Amino acid sequence: IDIFKKDVVLVPVNLGNAHWTCAAINFQKKRIEYHDSMGRKRGKVYKILRDYLSKEHKDKKKKDFDFTGWEDYFDDDAPQQENAYDCGVFSCQFMEYLSRGAPFSFNQENMGYLRQRMILEIMRGKLWDQQSA
């Protein structure tokens, strides 16, 4: 797979087996994004993904990746969880919305419904059609 031909590459991030977050390599916007439902910035994530991009580009394209114009983006406005156990649902929702290029329109109040919907999507093997909502 040539990730450099994709619009966005979504990366689930697990922090110490205790918290799930989401990163995205956004080729259209030329930025590495980080979305955390607990609002914590993690500079290490950007470094790891930049290292990955460099190595992947060197391996696949046989030349260095050009980071000119690229930025590290932290989403200060990402929806925030209000408990200690919904981070996985938030991270899955971040990735689902990012995959559609849609603004985040969910919050803590939606987690029960979204958790149930995700169970149904997994059982059906198909994402819920956002257009029919």
Short mmCIF file of C-alpha atoms in Angstrom, two decimals:
data_model
loop_
_atom_site.label_atom_id
_atom_site.label_comp_id
_atom_site.label_asym_id
_atom_site.label_seq_id
_atom_site.Cartn_x
_atom_site.Cartn_y
_atom_site.Cartn_z
CA ILE A 1 0.00 0.00 0.00
CA ASP A 2 1.31 3.42 -0.93
CA ILE A 3 0.20 5.55 2.02
CA PHE A 4 1.50 8.64 0.22
CA LYS A 5 -1.38 8.39 -2.28
CA LYS A 6 -3.97 8.50 0.51
CA ASP A 7 -5.74 11.64 1.75
CA VAL A 8 -5.38 10.65 5.38
CA VAL A 9 -3.89 7.78 7.39
CA LEU A 10 -5.63 7.16 10.73
CA VAL A 11 -3.59 5.89 13.66
CA PRO A 12 -5.12 4.62 16.90
CA VAL A 13 -2.72 5.40 19.75
CA ASN A 14 -2.62 3.45 23.02
CA LEU A 15 -0.85 5.15 25.91
CA GLY A 16 0.52 2.73 28.48
CA ASN A 17 -2.42 0.31 28.15
CA ALA A 18 -4.48 2.95 29.97
CA HIS A 19 -5.79 5.46 27.41
CA TRP A 20 -6.76 5.49 23.72
CA THR A 21 -6.27 8.52 21.50
CA CYS A 22 -6.17 9.15 17.78
CA ALA A 23 -3.56 10.56 15.43
CA ALA A 24 -3.90 11.25 11.73
CA ILE A 25 -1.39 11.84 8.99
CA ASN A 26 -3.31 14.29 6.85
CA PHE A 27 -1.69 14.50 3.42
CA GLN A 28 -4.25 17.00 2.10
CA LYS A 29 -3.62 19.52 4.88
CA LYS A 30 0.07 18.60 5.25
CA ARG A 31 -0.11 18.04 8.96
CA ILE A 32 0.15 15.40 11.65
CA GLU A 33 -2.95 15.67 13.81
CA TYR A 34 -3.52 14.52 17.35
CA HIS A 35 -6.94 14.17 18.97
CA ASP A 36 -7.23 13.34 22.68
CA SER A 37 -10.54 13.15 24.53
CA MET A 38 -8.70 14.09 27.73
CA GLY A 39 -7.06 17.14 26.15
CA ARG A 40 -3.44 16.15 26.74
CA LYS A 41 -0.78 17.12 24.23
CA ARG A 42 1.77 14.40 23.47
CA GLY A 43 4.79 15.67 21.55
CA LYS A 44 6.19 12.16 21.32
CA VAL A 45 3.34 11.11 18.99
CA TYR A 46 4.39 13.67 16.38
CA LYS A 47 8.02 12.54 16.55
CA ILE A 48 7.09 8.87 16.18
CA LEU A 49 4.85 9.57 13.18
CA ARG A 50 7.44 11.83 11.53
CA ASP A 51 10.02 9.05 11.98
CA TYR A 52 7.56 6.56 10.50
CA LEU A 53 6.87 8.82 7.49
CA SER A 54 10.60 9.28 6.90
CA LYS A 55 11.33 5.55 7.02
CA GLU A 56 8.28 4.58 4.95
CA HIS A 57 9.08 7.16 2.27
CA LYS A 58 12.74 6.12 2.16
CA ASP A 59 11.70 2.46 1.84
CA LYS A 60 8.97 2.94 -0.77
CA LYS A 61 10.19 5.97 -2.74
CA LYS A 62 13.96 5.61 -2.19
CA LYS A 63 14.31 9.26 -1.14
CA ASP A 64 13.81 11.47 1.90
CA PHE A 65 10.33 12.71 2.77
CA ASP A 66 9.93 16.47 2.33
CA PHE A 67 8.37 17.92 5.49
CA THR A 68 8.39 21.47 4.07
CA GLY A 69 5.06 23.10 4.91
CA TRP A 70 4.03 20.34 7.31
CA GLU A 71 2.77 21.19 10.79
CA ASP A 72 1.96 19.40 14.02
CA TYR A 73 -1.68 20.04 14.89
CA PHE A 74 -3.29 19.47 18.29
CA ASP A 75 -7.07 19.67 18.33
CA ASP A 76 -7.84 21.90 21.33
CA ASP A 77 -11.54 21.69 20.48
CA ALA A 78 -11.81 17.89 20.32
CA PRO A 79 -14.81 16.52 22.24
CA GLN A 80 -13.82 15.65 25.80
CA GLN A 81 -14.74 12.64 27.91
CA GLU A 82 -16.08 13.14 31.42
CA ASN A 83 -15.21 9.72 32.81
CA ALA A 84 -12.28 7.30 32.84
CA TYR A 85 -13.60 4.63 30.46
CA ASP A 86 -14.97 6.11 27.21
CA CYS A 87 -11.63 6.93 25.56
CA GLY A 88 -11.91 3.99 23.14
CA VAL A 89 -15.33 5.09 21.91
CA PHE A 90 -14.10 8.67 21.53
CA SER A 91 -11.05 7.49 19.57
CA CYS A 92 -13.15 5.33 17.25
CA GLN A 93 -15.49 8.26 16.66
CA PHE A 94 -12.58 10.62 15.98
CA MET A 95 -11.36 8.20 13.31
CA GLU A 96 -14.80 7.66 11.81
CA TYR A 97 -15.43 11.40 11.48
CA LEU A 98 -11.91 12.05 10.16
CA SER A 99 -12.39 9.32 7.54
CA ARG A 100 -15.38 11.27 6.20
CA GLY A 101 -13.73 14.68 6.55
CA ALA A 102 -16.59 15.68 8.83
CA PRO A 103 -16.44 18.04 11.81
CA PHE A 104 -16.83 16.32 15.18
CA SER A 105 -20.46 16.49 16.30
CA PHE A 106 -20.56 14.16 19.28
CA ASN A 107 -19.94 14.55 23.00
CA GLN A 108 -20.00 12.63 26.28
CA GLU A 109 -23.82 12.47 26.26
CA ASN A 110 -23.73 10.46 23.02
CA MET A 111 -21.37 7.74 24.27
CA GLY A 112 -24.01 5.20 25.33
CA TYR A 113 -25.73 5.38 21.96
CA LEU A 114 -22.45 5.38 20.02
CA ARG A 115 -21.14 2.39 21.97
CA GLN A 116 -24.30 0.41 21.07
CA ARG A 117 -24.14 1.54 17.44
CA MET A 118 -20.50 0.43 17.22
CA ILE A 119 -21.48 -3.01 18.54
CA LEU A 120 -24.13 -3.30 15.81
CA GLU A 121 -21.68 -2.11 13.15
CA ILE A 122 -19.16 -4.75 14.23
CA MET A 123 -21.84 -7.45 14.23
CA ARG A 124 -23.06 -6.40 10.76
CA GLY A 125 -19.56 -5.90 9.42
CA LYS A 126 -20.64 -2.54 8.02
CA LEU A 127 -20.59 1.06 9.19
CA TRP A 128 -23.87 2.82 9.71
CA ASP A 129 -24.78 4.96 6.69
CA GLN A 130 -24.47 8.58 7.83
CA GLN A 131 -26.52 9.81 4.85
CA SER A 132 -29.65 7.92 5.93
CA ALA A 133 -29.62 9.41 9.43
#
